């Protein structure tokens, strides 16, 4: 029986390959399925893949969200290798490697210092390649499109070899990656014949390509009179070989090695130029895949930290920069300043830093500098001796002393009174403190992470914050982005909050309605993630059906509730500006469409039904009809 499998990509970027059964494979949310995908977008029984006379046929089982293969419904559809299956929020790839006539195998590297290269071997420098790339452009574009979509290094090497062997007349190939000491780090081989034979490569040739940083081509090896050992396992049966360096940032980090034993087949200089170009592209792809893998590991560490109250959620570019900073800064003991508007998650970022630091098993002590009076704040930070002031009946350790060996998180540090700023500066500089009413100097080992929603540099200019303390806190600084700057994360966050509060309130919900998503995505979020979380919690509690509706969200999430034309304090200026801009865009598009609502919707790239609702909401129907 021909074997097949599907490769499932999950929302966190991870992939899983699952072999299909030889009869039929059921996929769905229920426990009685062969492949269980526990997600609300997947029906209890979603689709089935049946094996019929060596073919694999997929059928949707009446699922709520449907099943597509490419852009076609999954109705008695015969699957081919590489077909993309979309079910609910999941994307799957059907794989049947035998259809490609390829067989992956092990690689044997032979120590054959006696192997000599023919006199007529060809060497080409990378600088001379650019002018000849055009003739092989289609093949290069095909290879590039394939490999740039893969983030796993091992899978990338196999896919690259598969594509190369379809273009170049090679019977076998290998990709050999090396480490900094020129040791062999990773090796992948592919035999086009489908046999069980391993791919043999010559260490002599590999070393020469790495040392000279040039590709080499050798033909008619067996009959060459200079070949000292024609029966050497490195070239036994091989009539032509080609080896090119993978070159990046003035450094060779691997080679692509091709050979052919097919009668009448050989490589020429066009193959060498083509492979040199492919190797350059592959170098970047492999380096990106390695970096992506490293980032995934670091990101996973941050997201799965057990001491975090909530996961840091987001895959926008802005959040990726935050993850990258935390991964680098966390292992050190440097003081860190986190800037950002209220509600952006500064405290969550501080916790992520701590759980990825060497102090993760030590105390994390948090104090909000904006919630206490100056006298109380001084006692909270530095502690006090018995009798230091009225009500000081016993000795009390301060937050800094309690955090000894661990981390002190000063939230809203910009609110710290000037008098306490001087005392805090002394702690940072001298690593010692005195309790209120005490004379004993107490040594402390504490890492400080501070957060503020103020512009401390501006506060320094205005005299509201000490310049020397600012410099001490500003050793390493990053900014938590506002939610409006990471709109691609809005639904990720909203759905995470929905499942959390649905569980807490024992609600069976399936998600957000289309209109609710629209409102969530169009809102400006002056309160950032905190405001989004509160809005979702409210909506979960108020929802009456299986879906959270637009009406369940707070009034400010719709233009009707923005305050336009109503009493009270009036609209928020930013919201009013957004409303005005939408009016202007609709009127301009309506003029261009010469009064056609359908054409206006096309110009604005929105659904006509949504356009009609928006016109009604904005109250511009009469204005449009008068144009």
XYZ file of C-alpha atoms in Angstrom:
627
model
C 0.000 0.000 0.000
C 1.351 3.427 -0.947
C 1.812 5.485 2.172
C 0.672 9.093 2.562
C 0.439 11.631 5.340
C -0.782 15.129 6.108
C 1.337 17.926 7.558
C -0.665 20.134 9.929
C 0.439 23.695 10.722
C -0.768 25.045 14.076
C -1.317 28.685 15.103
C 1.998 28.810 17.005
C 3.908 27.907 13.835
C 4.605 24.319 14.878
C 3.996 21.489 12.444
C 3.035 17.852 12.873
C 3.055 15.041 10.316
C 0.494 12.258 10.709
C 0.393 9.083 8.597
C -2.943 8.308 6.977
C -4.578 4.927 7.583
C -4.740 2.379 4.775
C -8.555 2.411 4.810
C -10.050 5.720 5.945
C -8.903 8.504 8.268
C -11.477 10.600 10.137
C -10.570 14.175 11.126
C -12.592 16.236 13.579
C -12.974 17.623 17.080
C -14.584 14.534 18.632
C -12.726 11.863 20.559
C -13.756 9.134 18.097
C -11.729 10.637 15.224
C -8.393 9.256 14.028
C -6.969 12.796 13.996
C -8.402 15.044 16.724
C -8.161 18.826 16.345
C -9.583 20.357 19.493
C -10.575 23.789 18.232
C -13.994 25.489 17.923
C -13.474 26.070 14.179
C -13.405 22.272 13.643
C -16.671 20.309 13.624
C -17.130 17.136 15.652
C -16.691 15.139 12.419
C -15.118 17.476 9.882
C -13.770 15.467 6.926
C -12.563 11.992 5.930
C -9.710 10.804 3.701
C -10.335 7.362 2.224
C -7.845 5.120 0.417
C -9.472 3.705 -2.721
C -7.453 1.526 -5.133
C -4.204 3.310 -4.343
C -5.825 6.738 -4.506
C -6.587 9.041 -1.585
C -9.958 10.776 -1.747
C -11.166 13.515 0.630
C -14.801 14.319 1.500
C -16.220 16.988 3.786
C -18.661 15.514 6.339
C -21.099 18.418 6.425
C -18.854 20.530 8.659
C -19.946 23.996 9.739
C -16.929 25.831 8.298
C -16.372 23.531 5.318
C -13.266 21.908 3.855
C -11.341 23.171 0.813
C -8.537 21.682 -1.271
C -6.901 24.749 -2.749
C -9.953 26.804 -3.727
C -12.224 23.831 -4.456
C -14.717 22.143 -2.090
C -13.605 18.766 -0.733
C -16.268 16.651 -2.428
C -14.950 13.266 -3.545
C -11.695 15.027 -4.418
C -8.641 12.913 -5.319
C -5.607 14.269 -3.458
C -2.223 14.773 -5.082
C 1.150 15.275 -3.439
C 1.417 18.874 -2.231
C -2.335 19.622 -2.160
C -3.258 22.244 0.458
C -6.243 21.322 2.660
C -8.007 24.098 4.604
C -10.404 23.157 7.408
C -11.561 25.756 9.912
C -8.506 27.664 11.136
C -6.108 24.860 10.141
C -3.960 24.450 7.022
C -2.736 20.977 6.087
C -0.527 19.667 3.281
C -1.141 16.239 1.733
C 2.189 14.478 1.200
C 2.840 11.426 -0.933
C 6.613 11.402 -1.539
C 6.456 8.320 -3.799
C 4.714 10.410 -6.461
C 7.943 12.346 -6.875
C 10.043 9.222 -7.471
C 12.481 10.277 -4.772
C 14.022 8.455 -1.842
C 15.812 10.136 1.044
C 18.833 8.242 2.323
C 21.935 8.513 4.498
C 25.201 10.073 3.378
C 28.663 8.504 3.678
C 31.640 10.860 3.594
C 34.830 9.120 2.519
C 38.355 10.100 3.577
C 39.925 9.953 0.110
C 42.877 12.321 0.147
C 44.284 10.463 -2.864
C 41.402 11.492 -5.120
C 42.598 14.044 -7.656
C 40.533 16.468 -9.676
C 40.849 16.407 -13.494
C 42.961 19.116 -15.091
C 39.931 20.454 -16.929
C 37.875 21.072 -13.810
C 35.969 24.345 -13.968
C 36.070 26.955 -11.227
C 33.795 29.968 -11.171
C 33.821 32.918 -8.819
C 30.554 34.200 -7.310
C 31.140 37.688 -8.722
C 30.798 36.365 -12.293
C 27.422 34.703 -11.730
C 25.023 37.648 -11.818
C 25.287 38.250 -15.560
C 24.135 34.721 -16.441
C 21.287 34.257 -13.950
C 18.613 35.398 -16.422
C 18.753 32.193 -18.519
C 17.872 30.102 -15.472
C 15.436 32.608 -13.962
C 12.339 30.380 -14.048
C 14.110 27.527 -12.280
C 15.605 29.859 -9.691
C 12.231 31.481 -9.006
C 10.668 28.048 -8.534
C 13.380 26.974 -6.070
C 13.172 30.301 -4.213
C 9.387 30.145 -3.861
C 9.593 26.641 -2.398
C 12.411 27.082 0.095
C 11.492 30.532 1.417
C 8.199 29.138 2.752
C 9.965 26.538 4.948
C 11.280 27.320 8.434
C 12.587 23.879 9.455
C 16.259 23.436 8.495
C 16.062 19.677 7.859
C 12.901 19.954 5.791
C 14.404 22.895 3.916
C 17.456 20.854 2.887
C 15.298 17.968 1.627
C 12.978 20.245 -0.321
C 15.962 22.053 -1.827
C 17.543 18.783 -2.980
C 14.227 17.632 -4.443
C 13.911 20.811 -6.501
C 17.547 20.739 -7.631
C 17.331 17.131 -8.852
C 14.311 18.065 -10.959
C 16.320 20.755 -12.783
C 19.910 19.472 -12.865
C 20.803 16.057 -14.440
C 22.102 14.589 -11.178
C 21.314 11.093 -9.896
C 22.192 11.965 -6.311
C 22.877 15.002 -4.204
C 23.846 16.100 -0.721
C 23.865 19.270 1.343
C 26.645 19.406 3.918
C 26.605 22.188 6.526
C 29.734 22.937 8.543
C 30.299 24.578 11.906
C 32.834 27.263 12.795
C 35.623 24.706 13.191
C 34.856 23.249 9.726
C 33.399 20.157 11.267
C 30.386 18.553 9.607
C 27.336 19.889 11.427
C 24.374 18.660 9.358
C 24.188 16.383 6.331
C 21.226 15.559 4.066
C 21.305 13.257 1.040
C 18.885 12.384 -1.769
C 19.083 9.497 -4.239
C 16.977 10.011 -7.372
C 17.005 6.352 -8.337
C 14.895 5.380 -5.334
C 17.403 2.699 -4.333
C 18.629 1.993 -0.798
C 22.196 2.995 -1.668
C 23.724 5.801 0.327
C 25.032 8.956 -1.333
C 28.843 8.972 -1.456
C 30.684 12.296 -1.388
C 34.384 13.129 -1.421
C 35.843 14.926 1.578
C 38.769 16.058 -0.601
C 36.436 17.924 -2.937
C 34.362 19.340 -0.066
C 37.500 20.683 1.647
C 38.757 22.234 -1.593
C 35.463 24.028 -2.240
C 35.388 25.334 1.341
C 39.029 26.435 1.321
C 38.912 28.176 -2.077
C 35.300 29.403 -1.757
C 34.705 28.433 -5.396
C 32.524 25.823 -7.049
C 34.125 22.951 -8.993
C 32.964 20.713 -11.831
C 34.631 17.455 -12.956
C 33.558 15.173 -15.847
C 34.659 11.696 -17.024
C 36.187 10.954 -13.638
C 36.487 7.174 -13.965
C 38.476 7.373 -17.219
C 40.692 10.248 -16.164
C 44.353 9.197 -16.273
C 45.217 11.374 -13.266
C 42.781 9.529 -11.000
C 44.959 7.595 -8.586
C 42.183 5.391 -7.263
C 39.501 5.001 -9.973
C 37.719 2.388 -7.852
C 37.519 4.693 -4.844
C 34.148 4.564 -3.177
C 33.985 8.344 -3.430
C 33.690 8.231 -7.217
C 32.777 4.615 -7.997
C 30.371 4.680 -10.926
C 30.270 8.469 -10.952
C 30.857 10.025 -14.347
C 30.385 13.678 -13.395
C 30.313 15.648 -10.165
C 29.630 19.232 -9.183
C 30.173 20.942 -5.836
C 29.401 24.576 -4.939
C 29.859 26.563 -1.731
C 27.016 28.065 0.281
C 28.480 31.472 0.892
C 27.106 34.112 3.279
C 28.680 37.173 4.905
C 32.139 36.327 3.532
C 31.972 32.867 5.046
C 31.294 29.377 3.678
C 28.892 27.510 5.944
C 28.268 24.497 3.719
C 28.305 22.966 0.229
C 25.849 21.467 -2.243
C 27.340 18.296 -3.764
C 25.840 16.693 -6.898
C 26.925 13.633 -8.878
C 25.610 11.597 -11.796
C 26.298 8.057 -12.931
C 23.740 8.056 -15.756
C 25.178 7.077 -19.120
C 25.541 10.049 -21.463
C 24.752 12.572 -18.710
C 27.217 15.176 -17.452
C 27.324 18.646 -16.000
C 28.469 21.739 -17.875
C 29.426 25.280 -16.959
C 25.786 26.443 -17.156
C 24.909 23.944 -14.408
C 27.809 25.241 -12.347
C 26.664 28.848 -12.722
C 23.072 27.890 -11.954
C 24.019 25.930 -8.843
C 26.289 28.745 -7.623
C 23.318 31.099 -7.770
C 21.022 28.556 -6.086
C 23.598 28.007 -3.344
C 23.664 31.741 -2.626
C 19.875 31.803 -2.275
C 19.909 28.609 -0.202
C 22.506 30.118 2.151
C 20.135 32.939 3.065
C 17.149 30.588 3.393
C 19.027 28.187 5.678
C 20.370 31.024 7.826
C 16.854 32.461 8.108
C 15.493 29.031 9.048
C 18.141 28.672 11.755
C 17.347 32.143 13.109
C 13.629 31.404 12.973
C 14.177 28.208 14.932
C 16.184 30.115 17.549
C 13.499 32.778 17.843
C 10.809 30.108 18.155
C 12.696 28.508 21.025
C 13.168 31.846 22.786
C 9.574 32.832 22.089
C 8.347 29.508 23.406
C 10.341 30.023 26.588
C 8.662 33.361 27.106
C 5.185 32.114 26.287
C 5.306 28.951 28.374
C 6.866 30.454 31.496
C 4.832 28.924 34.311
C 5.087 31.935 36.618
C 3.400 34.268 34.124
C -0.205 35.082 34.901
C -0.953 35.254 31.179
C 1.045 34.435 28.092
C 2.588 37.204 26.043
C 0.499 36.996 22.922
C 1.336 38.473 19.527
C 3.271 37.710 16.380
C 3.367 41.226 14.904
C 6.715 42.743 13.966
C 6.437 45.097 16.956
C 6.054 42.185 19.380
C 8.808 40.185 17.698
C 11.155 43.074 18.474
C 10.029 42.938 22.112
C 10.643 39.171 22.256
C 14.083 39.674 20.716
C 15.024 42.343 23.278
C 13.816 40.251 26.211
C 15.736 37.209 24.972
C 18.956 39.239 24.920
C 18.429 41.351 28.037
C 16.948 38.782 30.426
C 20.122 36.735 31.167
C 22.041 39.843 32.313
C 21.676 41.724 35.604
C 21.424 45.128 33.919
C 18.781 47.623 35.061
C 15.956 47.819 32.516
C 13.511 50.640 31.771
C 10.234 49.706 30.074
C 8.314 52.549 28.439
C 4.804 52.476 27.036
C 1.267 53.715 27.411
C -0.969 52.453 30.200
C -2.404 49.026 29.493
C 0.254 47.861 27.032
C 1.530 45.045 29.269
C 4.673 46.515 30.833
C 4.320 44.413 33.978
C 3.832 41.263 31.901
C 7.039 42.071 30.000
C 8.861 42.552 33.307
C 7.714 39.112 34.458
C 8.882 37.620 31.174
C 12.322 39.129 31.767
C 12.466 37.668 35.267
C 11.437 34.107 34.323
C 14.148 34.072 31.650
C 16.853 35.372 33.986
C 19.160 33.661 36.460
C 17.022 35.195 39.248
C 13.861 33.369 38.140
C 13.746 31.292 41.339
C 14.281 34.352 43.554
C 11.665 36.877 44.730
C 9.975 39.236 42.270
C 8.655 42.176 44.291
C 6.362 44.716 42.628
C 5.424 48.188 43.849
C 3.292 50.798 42.088
C 4.817 54.199 42.773
C 1.593 56.013 41.837
C -0.686 54.426 44.432
C 0.921 55.561 47.725
C 1.682 58.860 49.427
C 5.339 59.868 49.747
C 5.596 58.824 53.431
C 3.940 55.460 52.891
C 5.956 54.862 49.736
C 9.215 55.506 51.585
C 8.271 52.984 54.254
C 7.151 50.477 51.612
C 10.412 50.784 49.684
C 12.996 51.066 52.466
C 11.176 49.669 55.512
C 11.259 51.251 58.971
C 12.518 50.690 62.496
C 10.254 50.320 65.504
C 9.163 53.760 66.758
C 10.357 55.575 63.612
C 6.991 57.337 63.395
C 3.530 57.183 64.946
C 2.097 53.738 64.278
C 5.495 52.089 63.694
C 4.962 49.511 66.424
C 7.385 46.931 65.012
C 10.351 46.777 62.712
C 9.386 46.287 59.052
C 11.475 45.269 56.054
C 10.929 47.300 52.884
C 10.251 45.984 49.380
C 13.864 46.456 48.322
C 15.141 44.407 51.257
C 12.530 41.692 50.648
C 13.667 41.504 47.011
C 17.264 40.708 48.076
C 18.717 38.174 45.608
C 15.808 38.725 43.247
C 14.170 41.515 41.267
C 12.343 44.735 42.200
C 9.780 45.980 39.671
C 8.986 49.690 40.071
C 5.795 50.371 38.149
C 5.060 53.994 37.192
C 8.521 55.051 38.384
C 7.895 58.508 36.896
C 5.534 59.171 39.820
C 8.319 58.697 42.387
C 8.774 61.889 44.503
C 12.110 63.697 44.098
C 13.138 62.993 47.695
C 12.747 59.242 47.242
C 14.483 59.406 43.868
C 17.703 60.398 45.644
C 17.398 57.464 48.064
C 16.693 55.040 45.236
C 19.728 56.345 43.357
C 21.883 55.528 46.380
C 20.555 51.961 46.471
C 21.358 51.476 42.782
C 24.846 53.009 43.099
C 25.985 51.585 46.443
C 23.755 48.512 46.750
C 22.819 49.401 50.323
C 19.949 51.125 52.139
C 18.859 52.473 55.511
C 15.416 51.817 56.963
C 13.320 54.843 57.962
C 14.409 55.821 61.475
C 17.464 53.559 61.305
C 21.212 54.167 61.060
C 22.378 50.684 60.036
C 23.446 50.237 56.404
C 21.927 47.092 54.933
C 23.512 45.562 51.837
C 21.148 44.415 49.092
C 21.631 42.425 45.899
C 18.668 43.314 43.731
C 18.002 43.781 40.033
C 15.747 46.725 39.210
C 13.231 46.821 36.390
C 11.307 50.080 36.097
C 8.295 50.981 33.975
C 6.683 54.302 33.096
C 4.034 55.759 30.820
C 5.723 59.160 31.010
C 8.487 60.619 28.852
C 11.235 60.626 31.474
C 13.623 62.625 29.286
C 11.002 65.371 29.109
C 10.453 65.057 32.877
C 14.203 65.548 33.398
C 14.090 68.751 31.327
C 11.114 69.987 33.345
C 12.789 69.185 36.668
C 10.302 66.487 37.611
C 12.817 63.620 37.488
C 16.480 63.430 38.515
C 18.847 63.236 35.580
C 21.330 61.001 37.405
C 18.585 58.515 38.344
C 17.304 58.525 34.778
C 20.759 57.564 33.510
C 20.958 54.758 36.100
C 17.566 53.369 35.065
C 18.185 53.833 31.347
C 20.939 51.197 31.038
C 18.724 49.049 28.770
C 15.436 50.421 27.490
C 12.622 49.215 25.283
C 9.087 50.308 24.549
C 5.939 48.216 24.722
C 3.967 49.046 21.564
C 0.454 50.440 21.761
C -2.250 48.073 20.560
C -3.093 50.333 17.607
C 0.524 49.797 16.457
C 0.093 45.997 16.400
C -3.374 45.579 14.899
C -2.519 42.131 13.542
C -2.453 40.969 17.186
C -5.919 42.271 18.074
C -7.839 39.115 17.203
C -5.149 36.850 18.680
C -5.511 38.680 21.983
C -9.311 38.936 21.759
C -9.710 35.201 21.128
C -7.329 34.330 23.958
C -9.344 36.513 26.343
C -12.595 35.031 25.017
C -11.557 31.430 25.768
C -10.186 32.451 29.170
C -13.339 34.227 30.329
C -15.646 31.692 28.702
C -13.952 29.034 30.831
C -14.113 31.163 33.989
C -17.815 31.906 33.435
C -18.695 28.363 32.300
C -19.854 29.589 28.880
C -19.871 27.487 25.696
C -18.899 29.996 23.002
C -17.718 29.455 19.444
C -16.063 32.824 18.847
C -16.819 36.343 17.614
C -19.405 37.179 14.971
C -18.186 38.902 11.800
C -19.618 42.262 12.919
C -17.982 41.919 16.345
C -14.607 41.214 14.703
C -15.103 44.266 12.501
C -15.650 46.507 15.519
C -12.708 45.014 17.394
C -10.397 45.595 14.445
C -11.553 49.165 13.742
C -11.343 50.516 17.301
C -8.403 52.744 18.314
C -7.845 51.323 21.862
C -6.800 54.330 23.952
C -6.647 51.888 26.888
C -4.630 49.329 24.900
C -4.603 45.607 25.818
C -6.189 46.224 29.210
C -9.160 47.920 27.529
C -9.499 45.063 25.033
C -9.438 42.483 27.826
C -12.120 44.322 29.811
C -14.288 44.678 26.696
C -14.053 40.962 25.904
C -14.796 39.950 29.501
C -17.909 42.143 29.449
C -18.973 40.740 26.071
C -18.584 37.135 27.243
C -20.804 37.802 30.249
C -23.459 39.653 28.221
C -23.538 37.301 25.213
C -26.680 35.211 24.906
C -25.853 32.888 21.996
C -22.961 30.758 20.767
C -21.220 33.764 19.240
C -20.186 37.075 20.792
C -22.165 39.694 18.867
C -21.262 43.314 18.091
C -23.984 44.492 20.488
C -22.228 42.680 23.354
C -19.219 44.988 23.064
C -19.083 48.370 24.881
C -20.759 51.294 23.094
C -17.456 53.034 22.382
C -16.531 50.187 20.021
C -19.086 51.482 17.483
C -19.333 54.830 15.757
C -22.890 55.143 17.086
C -21.474 55.127 20.622
C -18.543 57.446 19.940
C -20.503 60.426 21.228
C -20.945 62.235 17.908
C -23.854 64.612 18.051
C -24.727 63.667 21.632
C -24.543 65.478 24.909
C -22.036 64.979 27.642
C -18.334 65.425 27.165
C -18.433 64.773 23.422
C -16.310 62.419 21.355
C -12.692 61.560 21.869
C -10.762 63.711 19.298
C -9.027 60.714 17.734
C -12.293 58.832 17.262
C -13.917 61.926 15.775
C -10.998 62.241 13.362
C -11.413 58.623 12.260
C -15.131 59.204 11.709
C -14.479 62.325 9.634
C -11.849 60.520 7.529
C -14.282 57.691 6.782
C -16.909 60.225 5.675
C -14.437 61.908 3.327
C -13.302 58.590 1.798
C -16.868 57.411 1.180
C -17.944 60.721 -0.398
C -14.859 60.787 -2.647
C -15.354 57.163 -3.723
C -19.102 57.801 -4.301
C -18.242 60.639 -6.662
C -15.760 58.483 -8.585
C -18.362 55.704 -8.817
C -20.888 58.231 -10.220
C -23.480 57.367 -7.600
C -23.179 53.560 -7.761
C -23.123 51.961 -4.308
C -21.723 48.695 -5.726
C -18.857 50.479 -7.473
C -18.234 52.608 -4.378
C -17.847 49.422 -2.331
C -15.366 48.066 -4.900
C -13.287 51.252 -4.760
C -13.187 51.099 -0.957
C -12.597 47.317 -1.014
C -15.496 46.589 1.354
C -18.674 44.523 1.093
C -21.709 46.520 -0.155
C -23.719 45.500 2.921
C -21.029 46.898 5.191
C -20.928 50.101 3.120
C -24.678 50.608 3.589
C -24.355 50.059 7.346
C -21.444 52.490 7.529
C -23.342 55.157 5.568
C -26.275 54.778 7.956
C -23.984 54.910 10.986
C -22.221 58.041 9.746
C -25.538 59.682 8.805
C -24.406 60.732 5.318
C -27.077 59.090 3.148
C -28.820 62.393 2.370
C -25.488 64.056 1.651
C -24.564 61.322 -0.821
C -27.924 61.468 -2.588
C -27.524 65.192 -3.039
C -24.240 64.825 -4.915
